[in-house]
Coordinates of C-alpha atoms in Angstrom, one line a residue:
Chain A
M1 CA 166.6 77.2 145.9
S2 CA 170.2 78.5 145.8
G3 CA 171.2 82.0 145.1
A4 CA 172.8 80.9 141.9
E5 CA 169.5 79.8 140.6
F6 CA 167.2 82.3 142.3
V7 CA 168.9 85.5 141.5
P8 CA 169.1 85.1 137.7
L9 CA 165.8 83.4 137.2
S10 CA 163.4 84.6 139.9
L11 CA 164.7 87.7 141.6
T12 CA 164.0 90.2 138.8
P13 CA 160.6 89.0 137.8
L14 CA 159.6 89.0 141.5
L15 CA 160.9 92.5 142.0
I16 CA 159.2 93.8 138.9
G17 CA 156.0 92.1 139.9
I18 CA 156.2 93.6 143.4
F19 CA 157.1 97.1 142.2
A20 CA 154.4 97.1 139.5
A21 CA 151.8 95.9 142.0
I22 CA 152.7 98.6 144.6
A23 CA 153.0 101.4 141.9
C24 CA 149.4 100.7 140.8
A25 CA 148.0 100.1 144.3
L26 CA 149.3 103.4 145.8
P27 CA 147.3 105.7 143.5
G28 CA 144.6 103.1 143.4
N29 CA 143.8 103.9 147.1
F30 CA 142.7 107.4 146.1
L31 CA 141.0 106.3 142.9
V32 CA 138.9 103.8 144.8
L33 CA 138.0 106.4 147.5
R34 CA 137.1 108.9 144.8
R35 CA 134.8 106.3 143.2
Q36 CA 137.1 106.5 140.2
A37 CA 138.4 103.0 140.3
L38 CA 137.3 102.6 136.7
I39 CA 139.7 105.2 135.7
G40 CA 142.6 102.8 136.5
D41 CA 140.8 100.3 134.4
A42 CA 140.2 102.8 131.6
I43 CA 143.9 103.9 131.6
S44 CA 145.2 100.4 131.3
H45 CA 142.9 100.0 128.3
V46 CA 143.4 103.3 126.5
V47 CA 147.2 103.3 126.7
L48 CA 147.4 100.2 124.4
P49 CA 146.7 102.1 121.1
G50 CA 149.1 104.8 122.3
I51 CA 151.9 102.4 122.9
V52 CA 151.3 100.6 119.6
V53 CA 151.3 103.9 117.7
A54 CA 154.4 105.0 119.5
F55 CA 156.1 101.7 118.5
L56 CA 154.9 102.0 114.9
T57 CA 156.3 105.5 114.6
T58 CA 159.7 104.9 116.2
G59 CA 160.2 101.2 115.5
V60 CA 161.6 100.5 119.0
I61 CA 160.2 99.8 122.4
A62 CA 161.6 102.5 124.6
T63 CA 160.3 104.3 127.7
A64 CA 160.1 107.9 126.3
P65 CA 158.0 107.3 123.2
M66 CA 155.9 104.7 125.0
M67 CA 155.0 107.3 127.7
L68 CA 154.4 109.9 125.1
G69 CA 152.1 107.6 123.1
A70 CA 150.3 106.5 126.2
A71 CA 149.9 110.1 127.3
G72 CA 148.6 111.1 123.9
A73 CA 146.1 108.2 124.0
A74 CA 145.0 109.3 127.5
V75 CA 144.4 112.8 126.3
V76 CA 142.4 111.5 123.3
A77 CA 140.4 109.3 125.7
V78 CA 139.6 112.2 128.1
I79 CA 138.4 114.4 125.2
L80 CA 136.3 111.6 123.8
I81 CA 134.8 110.8 127.1
E82 CA 133.9 114.5 127.7
A83 CA 132.6 114.8 124.2
I84 CA 130.4 111.7 124.5
R85 CA 129.2 112.8 127.9
R86 CA 128.2 116.3 126.8
L87 CA 127.0 115.7 123.3
G88 CA 125.3 112.4 124.0
R89 CA 124.1 113.4 127.5
I90 CA 125.3 110.0 128.8
E91 CA 126.4 109.4 132.3
P92 CA 130.2 109.5 132.8
G93 CA 130.6 105.8 133.7
A94 CA 128.9 104.7 130.5
A95 CA 130.9 107.2 128.4
M96 CA 134.1 105.9 129.9
G97 CA 133.1 102.3 129.3
V98 CA 132.4 103.0 125.6
V99 CA 135.7 104.9 125.1
F100 CA 138.1 102.6 126.9
T101 CA 136.8 99.3 125.3
A102 CA 136.7 100.9 121.9
M103 CA 140.3 102.2 122.2
F104 CA 141.6 98.9 123.6
A105 CA 139.9 97.2 120.7
A106 CA 141.5 99.7 118.3
G107 CA 144.9 98.9 119.9
V108 CA 144.4 95.2 119.4
L109 CA 143.5 95.7 115.8
L110 CA 146.5 97.9 115.2
L111 CA 148.7 95.3 116.8
E112 CA 147.4 92.5 114.6
Q113 CA 147.7 94.6 111.5
S114 CA 151.3 95.6 112.1
D115 CA 154.5 93.6 112.1
T116 CA 155.6 93.4 115.7
S117 CA 157.1 89.9 115.5
G118 CA 160.6 91.1 116.4
V119 CA 159.6 92.6 119.7
H120 CA 157.6 91.7 122.8
L121 CA 154.5 93.4 121.6
D122 CA 151.5 91.4 120.7
V123 CA 148.0 90.8 122.0
E124 CA 149.0 88.2 124.5
H125 CA 151.7 90.4 126.0
A126 CA 149.4 93.3 126.1
L127 CA 147.1 91.2 128.4
F128 CA 149.5 89.1 130.4
G129 CA 152.9 90.8 130.0
N130 CA 156.0 88.7 130.0
L131 CA 157.0 88.6 133.6
E132 CA 158.6 85.1 133.5
S133 CA 160.9 86.1 130.7
L134 CA 162.4 89.1 132.5
I135 CA 165.3 87.1 133.8
W136 CA 168.7 88.4 134.6
L137 CA 171.1 86.1 132.7
D138 CA 174.2 88.0 133.7
A139 CA 173.7 87.2 137.4
T140 CA 175.5 84.3 138.9
G141 CA 174.3 84.6 142.5
W142 CA 173.7 87.2 145.3
S143 CA 177.1 88.7 144.7
S144 CA 176.0 89.9 141.3
L145 CA 174.0 92.6 143.1
F146 CA 177.3 94.3 143.7
D147 CA 178.8 93.6 140.3
P148 CA 178.6 96.5 137.9
A149 CA 179.1 94.3 134.9
A150 CA 176.2 92.0 135.9
L151 CA 174.0 94.9 136.9
A152 CA 174.4 96.4 133.4
G153 CA 172.6 93.3 132.1
L154 CA 169.5 93.9 134.3
P155 CA 166.3 93.8 132.3
P156 CA 165.4 97.4 131.5
E157 CA 161.9 96.9 132.8
L158 CA 163.2 96.7 136.4
P159 CA 164.7 100.3 136.6
R160 CA 161.8 101.5 134.6
I161 CA 159.2 100.3 137.0
A162 CA 161.4 101.1 140.0
L163 CA 161.5 104.7 138.8
A164 CA 157.8 104.8 138.2
L165 CA 157.2 103.5 141.7
L166 CA 159.5 106.2 143.2
G167 CA 157.7 108.9 141.2
V168 CA 154.3 107.6 142.4
A169 CA 155.5 107.4 146.0
L170 CA 157.0 110.9 145.9
F171 CA 153.8 112.4 144.4
I172 CA 151.6 110.8 147.1
G173 CA 154.0 111.7 149.9
F174 CA 154.4 115.3 148.8
F175 CA 150.7 116.0 148.1
W176 CA 149.4 113.8 151.0
R177 CA 147.4 116.4 152.7
P178 CA 145.8 118.0 149.7
L179 CA 145.1 114.6 148.2
K180 CA 143.4 113.4 151.4
I181 CA 141.4 116.6 152.0
S182 CA 140.2 116.9 148.4
T183 CA 139.3 113.2 148.2
F184 CA 137.2 113.5 151.4
D185 CA 135.6 117.0 150.8
E186 CA 136.3 118.6 147.4
G187 CA 134.3 121.7 148.1
F188 CA 136.1 122.4 151.4
A189 CA 139.5 121.7 149.7
A190 CA 138.7 124.3 147.0
T191 CA 138.1 126.9 149.7
Q192 CA 141.4 126.2 151.2
G193 CA 143.2 127.1 148.0
I194 CA 143.8 123.5 146.9
A195 CA 143.6 123.3 143.1
T196 CA 141.3 120.3 143.2
G197 CA 140.8 120.0 139.5
A198 CA 144.6 120.1 138.7
L199 CA 145.3 117.7 141.6
G200 CA 142.7 115.3 140.3
I201 CA 144.2 115.4 136.9
A202 CA 147.7 114.9 138.4
L203 CA 146.5 111.8 140.2
V204 CA 145.2 110.4 136.9
I205 CA 148.5 111.2 135.2
V206 CA 150.5 109.6 137.9
S207 CA 148.2 106.5 137.7
A208 CA 148.8 106.5 134.0
V209 CA 152.6 106.6 134.4
A210 CA 152.3 103.6 136.8
A211 CA 150.0 101.8 134.5
V212 CA 152.2 102.3 131.4
A213 CA 155.4 101.3 133.3
A214 CA 153.6 98.2 134.7
F215 CA 151.8 97.4 131.5
D216 CA 155.1 96.8 129.7
A217 CA 156.2 94.2 132.1
V218 CA 153.1 92.6 133.5
G219 CA 150.3 93.4 131.0
S220 CA 147.0 95.1 131.5
I221 CA 145.2 92.4 133.6
I222 CA 147.5 92.9 136.5
V223 CA 147.3 96.7 136.2
I224 CA 143.5 96.6 136.5
A225 CA 143.6 94.2 139.4
M226 CA 146.3 96.1 141.3
F227 CA 144.5 99.5 141.0
I228 CA 141.5 98.1 142.7
C229 CA 142.0 94.9 144.7
P230 CA 144.7 95.8 147.2
P231 CA 143.2 99.2 148.1
A232 CA 139.7 97.8 148.3
A233 CA 140.9 95.0 150.5
A234 CA 143.0 97.4 152.6
R235 CA 139.9 99.6 153.2
M236 CA 138.3 96.7 155.0
M237 CA 141.2 96.2 157.3
T238 CA 141.3 99.7 158.8
N239 CA 139.4 102.9 159.3
R240 CA 142.4 105.2 158.8
L241 CA 143.8 106.3 155.4
E242 CA 147.4 106.2 156.6
R243 CA 147.0 102.5 157.6
Q244 CA 145.0 101.7 154.5
I245 CA 148.0 102.7 152.4
G246 CA 150.2 100.4 154.4
W247 CA 147.8 97.5 154.1
S248 CA 147.5 98.1 150.3
I249 CA 151.3 97.9 149.9
F250 CA 151.3 94.7 152.0
F251 CA 148.6 93.1 150.0
A252 CA 150.1 94.1 146.7
T253 CA 153.4 92.6 147.8
I254 CA 151.8 89.4 149.0
A255 CA 149.8 89.1 145.8
A256 CA 152.9 89.6 143.7
I257 CA 155.0 87.1 145.6
L258 CA 152.3 84.5 146.1
G259 CA 151.1 84.8 142.5
Y260 CA 154.5 84.4 141.1
V261 CA 155.3 81.4 143.1
L262 CA 151.9 79.7 142.6
A263 CA 152.1 80.4 138.8
G264 CA 155.5 78.8 138.7
Y265 CA 155.0 75.8 141.0
G266 CA 151.3 75.5 141.7
P267 CA 150.5 73.5 138.6
L268 CA 153.4 71.2 139.2
W269 CA 152.3 70.6 142.8
L270 CA 148.8 69.8 141.5
G271 CA 150.3 67.3 139.0
F272 CA 149.9 69.4 135.8
G273 CA 152.9 69.7 133.5
N274 CA 153.2 73.4 132.7
S275 CA 153.3 76.6 134.8
V276 CA 150.7 79.3 134.2
S277 CA 150.9 83.0 133.5
A278 CA 152.4 84.8 136.5
A279 CA 150.5 88.0 135.8
G280 CA 147.2 86.1 135.6
M281 CA 148.0 84.3 138.9
I282 CA 149.0 87.5 140.6
A283 CA 145.7 89.1 139.6
T284 CA 143.9 86.1 140.8
V285 CA 145.6 86.1 144.2
A286 CA 144.8 89.8 144.5
G287 CA 141.2 89.0 143.8
L288 CA 141.2 86.2 146.4
I289 CA 142.7 88.6 149.0
L290 CA 139.9 91.0 148.3
A291 CA 137.4 88.2 148.7
V292 CA 138.9 87.1 152.0
A293 CA 139.0 90.7 153.3
A294 CA 135.4 91.2 152.3
V295 CA 134.4 88.3 154.4
F296 CA 136.7 88.6 157.4
G297 CA 138.1 92.2 157.4
P298 CA 137.4 94.0 160.7
C299 CA 136.2 97.2 159.1
R300 CA 134.0 95.9 156.3
A301 CA 130.8 96.9 158.1
R302 CA 129.6 100.3 157.1
I303 CA 128.0 101.4 160.4
G304 CA 126.4 104.8 160.4
A305 CA 126.9 105.5 156.7
P306 CA 124.5 108.3 155.6
Q307 CA 121.1 106.8 155.1
G308 CA 120.2 108.8 152.0
G309 CA 121.1 112.2 153.3
Chain B
M1 CA 138.1 145.8 143.1
S2 CA 139.1 149.0 144.9
P3 CA 137.1 150.1 147.9
V4 CA 135.7 153.1 146.0
E5 CA 133.9 150.7 143.7
L6 CA 132.0 149.1 146.6
V7 CA 128.4 148.8 146.0
A8 CA 125.4 149.6 148.1
E9 CA 122.3 147.4 148.4
D10 CA 120.6 148.7 145.3
G11 CA 123.6 148.1 143.1
M12 CA 124.5 151.8 142.8
I13 CA 128.0 152.8 143.4
A14 CA 128.5 154.1 146.9
P15 CA 131.7 156.0 147.0
G16 CA 133.7 155.5 150.2
A17 CA 131.4 152.9 151.7
A18 CA 133.3 150.8 154.2
P19 CA 133.7 147.2 153.0
G20 CA 131.5 144.7 154.7
A21 CA 132.6 141.1 155.7
L22 CA 131.1 140.0 152.4
D23 CA 130.2 142.2 149.4
I24 CA 128.5 140.7 146.4
R25 CA 127.9 142.6 143.2
G26 CA 125.9 141.5 140.2
L27 CA 126.5 137.8 140.9
T28 CA 124.9 135.5 138.3
V29 CA 125.5 131.7 138.3
S30 CA 124.1 129.2 135.9
Y31 CA 124.5 125.5 135.7
G32 CA 122.8 125.2 132.3
E33 CA 120.5 127.5 130.4
R34 CA 118.6 128.7 133.4
P35 CA 120.4 130.9 136.0
A36 CA 120.5 129.4 139.5
V37 CA 121.4 132.8 141.0
F38 CA 120.6 136.0 139.0
S39 CA 122.2 139.4 139.4
V40 CA 122.5 139.4 143.2
D41 CA 123.8 142.4 145.0
A42 CA 124.4 142.2 148.7
S43 CA 126.5 143.5 151.5
F44 CA 126.9 141.5 154.7
A45 CA 128.1 143.7 157.6
E46 CA 130.9 142.5 159.9
G47 CA 129.5 140.9 163.1
A48 CA 126.1 140.2 161.6
M49 CA 124.4 136.8 161.9
T50 CA 122.4 136.2 158.8
A51 CA 120.1 133.4 157.6
I52 CA 119.9 132.8 153.9
V53 CA 116.3 131.6 153.3
G54 CA 114.5 130.5 150.2
P55 CA 112.6 127.5 148.6
N56 CA 114.4 124.4 147.3
G57 CA 116.4 125.2 144.2
A58 CA 116.4 128.9 144.9
G59 CA 120.2 129.1 144.7
K60 CA 121.1 129.3 148.4
S61 CA 123.9 126.8 148.3
T62 CA 125.0 128.0 144.9
L63 CA 125.3 131.5 146.2
L64 CA 127.7 130.3 148.9
K65 CA 129.6 128.2 146.5
A66 CA 130.0 131.1 144.1
V67 CA 131.2 133.3 146.8
L68 CA 133.8 130.7 147.8
G69 CA 134.9 130.1 144.2
I70 CA 133.7 126.4 144.2
V71 CA 131.4 127.2 141.3
K72 CA 132.4 129.7 138.7
P73 CA 129.9 132.6 138.3
L74 CA 128.9 133.8 134.9
S75 CA 129.4 137.3 136.0
G76 CA 129.7 139.4 139.1
A77 CA 132.3 140.3 141.7
V78 CA 132.8 139.1 145.3
S79 CA 134.9 140.7 147.9
V80 CA 135.6 139.5 151.4
F81 CA 136.7 142.1 153.9
G82 CA 137.3 144.4 151.0
K83 CA 139.6 142.0 149.1
P84 CA 139.1 139.2 146.5
F85 CA 138.3 135.9 148.2
A86 CA 141.6 134.4 146.9
A87 CA 143.5 137.0 149.1
T88 CA 141.4 136.4 152.2
R89 CA 140.9 132.6 152.2
S90 CA 142.4 132.3 155.6
R91 CA 139.7 134.5 157.1
V92 CA 136.8 132.4 155.8
A93 CA 135.5 129.1 157.0
Y94 CA 133.1 127.0 155.1
V95 CA 130.8 124.3 156.4
P96 CA 129.4 122.3 153.5
Q97 CA 126.2 120.3 153.5
R98 CA 126.7 117.2 155.5
A99 CA 125.4 115.0 152.7
S100 CA 128.0 116.4 150.3
V101 CA 130.7 114.1 151.5
D102 CA 131.2 110.4 151.9
W103 CA 131.3 109.7 155.6
D104 CA 132.6 106.2 154.9
F105 CA 136.0 107.9 154.2
P106 CA 138.7 106.1 156.3
T107 CA 139.5 108.9 158.8
R108 CA 139.0 109.8 162.4
V109 CA 137.1 112.7 163.9
I110 CA 140.2 114.4 165.0
D111 CA 141.8 114.1 161.5
V112 CA 138.8 115.9 160.0
V113 CA 139.2 118.8 162.5
L114 CA 142.9 118.9 161.7
M115 CA 142.0 119.5 158.0
G116 CA 141.0 123.0 159.2
L117 CA 144.6 123.7 159.9
Y118 CA 145.7 122.9 156.3
R119 CA 146.4 126.5 155.4
E120 CA 148.7 126.9 158.4
L121 CA 150.4 123.5 158.0
G122 CA 151.0 123.5 154.3
L123 CA 152.1 120.5 152.5
L124 CA 154.8 118.9 154.6
S125 CA 155.2 120.5 158.0
R126 CA 154.8 118.1 160.9
L127 CA 151.8 118.3 163.3
R128 CA 152.8 119.8 166.5
A129 CA 151.3 119.0 169.9
S130 CA 149.8 122.5 169.9
D131 CA 148.0 121.8 166.6
K132 CA 146.4 118.7 168.1
A133 CA 145.5 120.6 171.3
R134 CA 143.8 123.2 169.2
A135 CA 141.8 120.7 167.3
E136 CA 140.8 119.0 170.5
K137 CA 139.7 122.4 171.9
C138 CA 137.5 122.9 168.9
L139 CA 135.9 119.4 169.4
E140 CA 135.3 120.4 173.0
R141 CA 133.5 123.5 171.9
V142 CA 131.0 121.4 169.9
G143 CA 130.7 118.8 172.6
M144 CA 132.5 116.1 170.7
S145 CA 135.6 115.5 172.8
D146 CA 134.8 111.9 173.6
F147 CA 134.6 111.1 169.9
A148 CA 138.1 112.3 168.7
G149 CA 139.3 108.8 167.9
R150 CA 136.2 107.5 166.2
Q151 CA 135.9 106.8 162.6
I152 CA 133.6 109.4 161.1
G153 CA 131.2 106.9 159.7
Q154 CA 130.3 105.7 163.2
L155 CA 128.8 109.0 164.1
S156 CA 125.2 110.1 163.9
G157 CA 124.2 112.8 161.5
G158 CA 124.1 115.5 164.1
Q159 CA 127.6 114.4 165.4
Q160 CA 128.9 114.6 161.9
Q161 CA 127.6 118.1 161.5
R162 CA 129.3 119.1 164.7
V163 CA 132.6 117.7 163.5
F164 CA 132.2 119.9 160.4
L165 CA 131.6 122.9 162.6
A166 CA 134.7 122.0 164.7
R167 CA 136.8 121.9 161.5
A168 CA 135.5 125.4 160.7
L169 CA 136.4 126.6 164.2
A170 CA 139.9 125.2 163.8
Q171 CA 140.4 127.5 160.9
G172 CA 140.2 130.5 163.2
A173 CA 138.3 132.4 160.6
D174 CA 136.4 135.7 160.8
L175 CA 133.6 134.9 158.3
Y176 CA 131.7 131.6 158.7
L177 CA 129.6 130.4 155.7
L178 CA 127.4 127.4 156.7
D179 CA 125.3 125.4 154.3
E180 CA 122.2 124.0 156.1
P181 CA 124.0 123.4 159.4
F182 CA 120.7 122.3 161.1
A183 CA 119.5 120.0 158.4
G184 CA 118.5 116.6 159.8
V185 CA 120.2 117.1 163.2
D186 CA 118.9 116.1 166.6
A187 CA 117.8 118.7 169.1
A188 CA 121.0 118.5 171.2
T189 CA 123.1 119.2 168.1
E190 CA 120.9 122.1 167.1
K191 CA 121.4 123.6 170.5
A192 CA 125.2 122.9 170.4
I193 CA 125.5 124.5 167.0
I194 CA 123.5 127.6 167.7
D195 CA 125.4 128.1 171.0
V196 CA 128.7 128.0 169.1
L197 CA 127.4 130.4 166.4
K198 CA 126.2 132.8 169.0
S199 CA 129.5 132.7 170.8
L200 CA 131.2 133.5 167.4
K201 CA 128.9 136.5 167.0
A202 CA 129.8 137.6 170.5
Q203 CA 133.5 137.5 169.4
G204 CA 132.6 139.8 166.6
K205 CA 132.7 137.1 163.9
T206 CA 130.4 137.2 160.9
V207 CA 128.1 134.2 160.4
I208 CA 126.0 133.5 157.3
A209 CA 124.0 130.3 157.2
V210 CA 121.7 128.7 154.7
H211 CA 118.7 127.9 156.9
H212 CA 115.6 125.9 156.0
D213 CA 113.5 126.2 159.2
L214 CA 111.5 129.4 158.9
S215 CA 110.1 129.0 162.4
T216 CA 113.5 129.5 164.1
V217 CA 114.9 132.3 161.9
A218 CA 113.8 135.0 164.3
E219 CA 115.1 133.1 167.3
Y220 CA 118.6 132.3 165.9
F221 CA 119.5 135.1 163.5
D222 CA 119.4 138.9 163.5
E223 CA 119.5 139.4 159.7
I224 CA 117.7 137.6 156.9
F225 CA 118.6 137.3 153.3
M226 CA 115.7 135.9 151.2
I227 CA 116.5 134.5 147.8
N228 CA 114.7 132.9 144.9
V229 CA 117.2 133.0 142.2
R230 CA 117.0 136.8 142.6
K231 CA 117.4 138.5 145.9
M232 CA 114.0 139.0 147.4
A233 CA 114.7 140.8 150.7
H234 CA 117.6 141.5 153.0
G235 CA 117.7 143.2 156.3
P236 CA 117.1 142.8 160.0
V237 CA 114.7 139.9 160.6
R238 CA 112.1 142.3 162.2
E239 CA 112.0 144.4 159.1
A240 CA 112.7 142.1 156.2
F241 CA 110.9 138.9 157.4
T242 CA 107.4 140.0 156.4
A243 CA 104.4 138.3 154.9
E244 CA 105.0 140.2 151.7
S245 CA 108.7 139.1 151.3
L246 CA 107.7 135.5 152.2
Q247 CA 105.0 135.6 149.6
N248 CA 107.5 137.0 147.0
T249 CA 110.2 134.4 147.9
Y250 CA 108.1 131.3 148.2
G251 CA 105.2 132.2 145.8
G252 CA 102.4 129.7 146.2
R253 CA 104.6 127.3 148.2
L254 CA 103.7 128.7 151.6
A255 CA 100.0 128.8 152.6
A256 CA 98.8 132.2 153.9
T257 CA 98.2 130.7 157.3
Q258 CA 101.8 129.5 157.6
I259 CA 103.0 133.0 156.6
D260 CA 100.8 134.5 159.3
Q261 CA 102.2 132.2 162.0
L262 CA 105.8 132.9 160.9
T263 CA 105.6 136.6 160.8
L264 CA 103.8 136.6 164.2
S265 CA 106.6 134.7 165.7
A266 CA 109.1 137.0 164.1
G267 CA 107.4 140.1 165.2

């Protein structure tokens, strides 16, 4: 494929897919180790009504109101989960499950009831995103990367997800030690003066930022998959957290590239007429990577794990 | 809390009393409606080696956690070396129960020990060779030098316990709070741990350990603190470890013959 064809049509969707996958996989490492993987799932569900409400109030799809709406929805969700857990005396997992599916359903209902025909906001996009349509029409080839006029025409999702990824990476880099210590041993971390509660909330907020930024471009399916699959697969490749992070970035990137290419060309190679959803294929590839790692990963055996205390 | 307010054993104000390594006053902790620890007053002198003893659910771990600010007490005050814990964190090392963490965590033995240096290292400073050397020295003290590069999940329970102790040693603290350090460990580990604790005592450090094995209290510790939600007894093992205090602390859970044997061994 020549640059003249690749850059405008495939470069931006690929980059957005890769950035979204890594932005979700990075905090996903800690969520999975904290047995909070479902929080990533919950976030990607509960933000939908927040985003819809933000759109209905402002009438535009822009980063700031979307983030605010999503944050508001997340706060509502946390309060609801706590309320159900305490008042109903239900285990946290079940309370989360109830809240996030209910809020996602509410978001879908809101979407169907409101007129969003003019923008990329409907049930299908909420699930699958619109990765394939995030093309860069102003580009004419690789040289466009250095052409300010062409760069101005970049799809806004690209800088948005790039910024989110940068924020996630900075957060994890800066708080690496406290994150690692409190994920391993929260009690000890507290005695060392680490604000474990605040750090845990910050991790969820950072995950939510990644989820919202990714959600817009690639939909909620990929968000759920990327929070869990690359980190879980990476855990089976190494016994060191530092390397696990590296593996998760690698797996997220591979899933994004392979998924995008397979979605575009796979069906054609197999003799079918149309390409399939890139987001769906990326999530599928991530799942396959996890399956392969689960069977062949060198560190999948849990030798010496505590046998009930 | 100013030093003048420091409290003696019976909860009365003792003006001018020198602060101990750990002073607890009126500490009450509750997880629900029933208190787990109720109105405990205690002063642990510097250099003492104390066993915290009591039946299951008596509030032993909760007492430690409240002292360390891990659980928030309903009421009461704690001071460490005469100051609030927040101001003396660097002088306190905590060894949690081994079962309280997930040993599947992707990290190596040496990395766990290095966590003990967090307060010195802070967020971003790089690890120096001297930091690593110090962590290795601590592993050596617990007899785990050969395991520095192992993933922690590959260790036996006793080895994991020793890694936790090494992490506490790396902190270079003056007060050591240990939660069931001998629970479910092999004989070699038990000996290694008690040797380290005794060497800490020899250096003038203060050791307070939740202990479940009444038969070794007299051999390992010089002070005993007995708790069953309330403080039941506190003092030198020879004086406080009596049939009466055991009966008070454990109620019907210890048979009279067991109590006889224990107090004989203590006397």
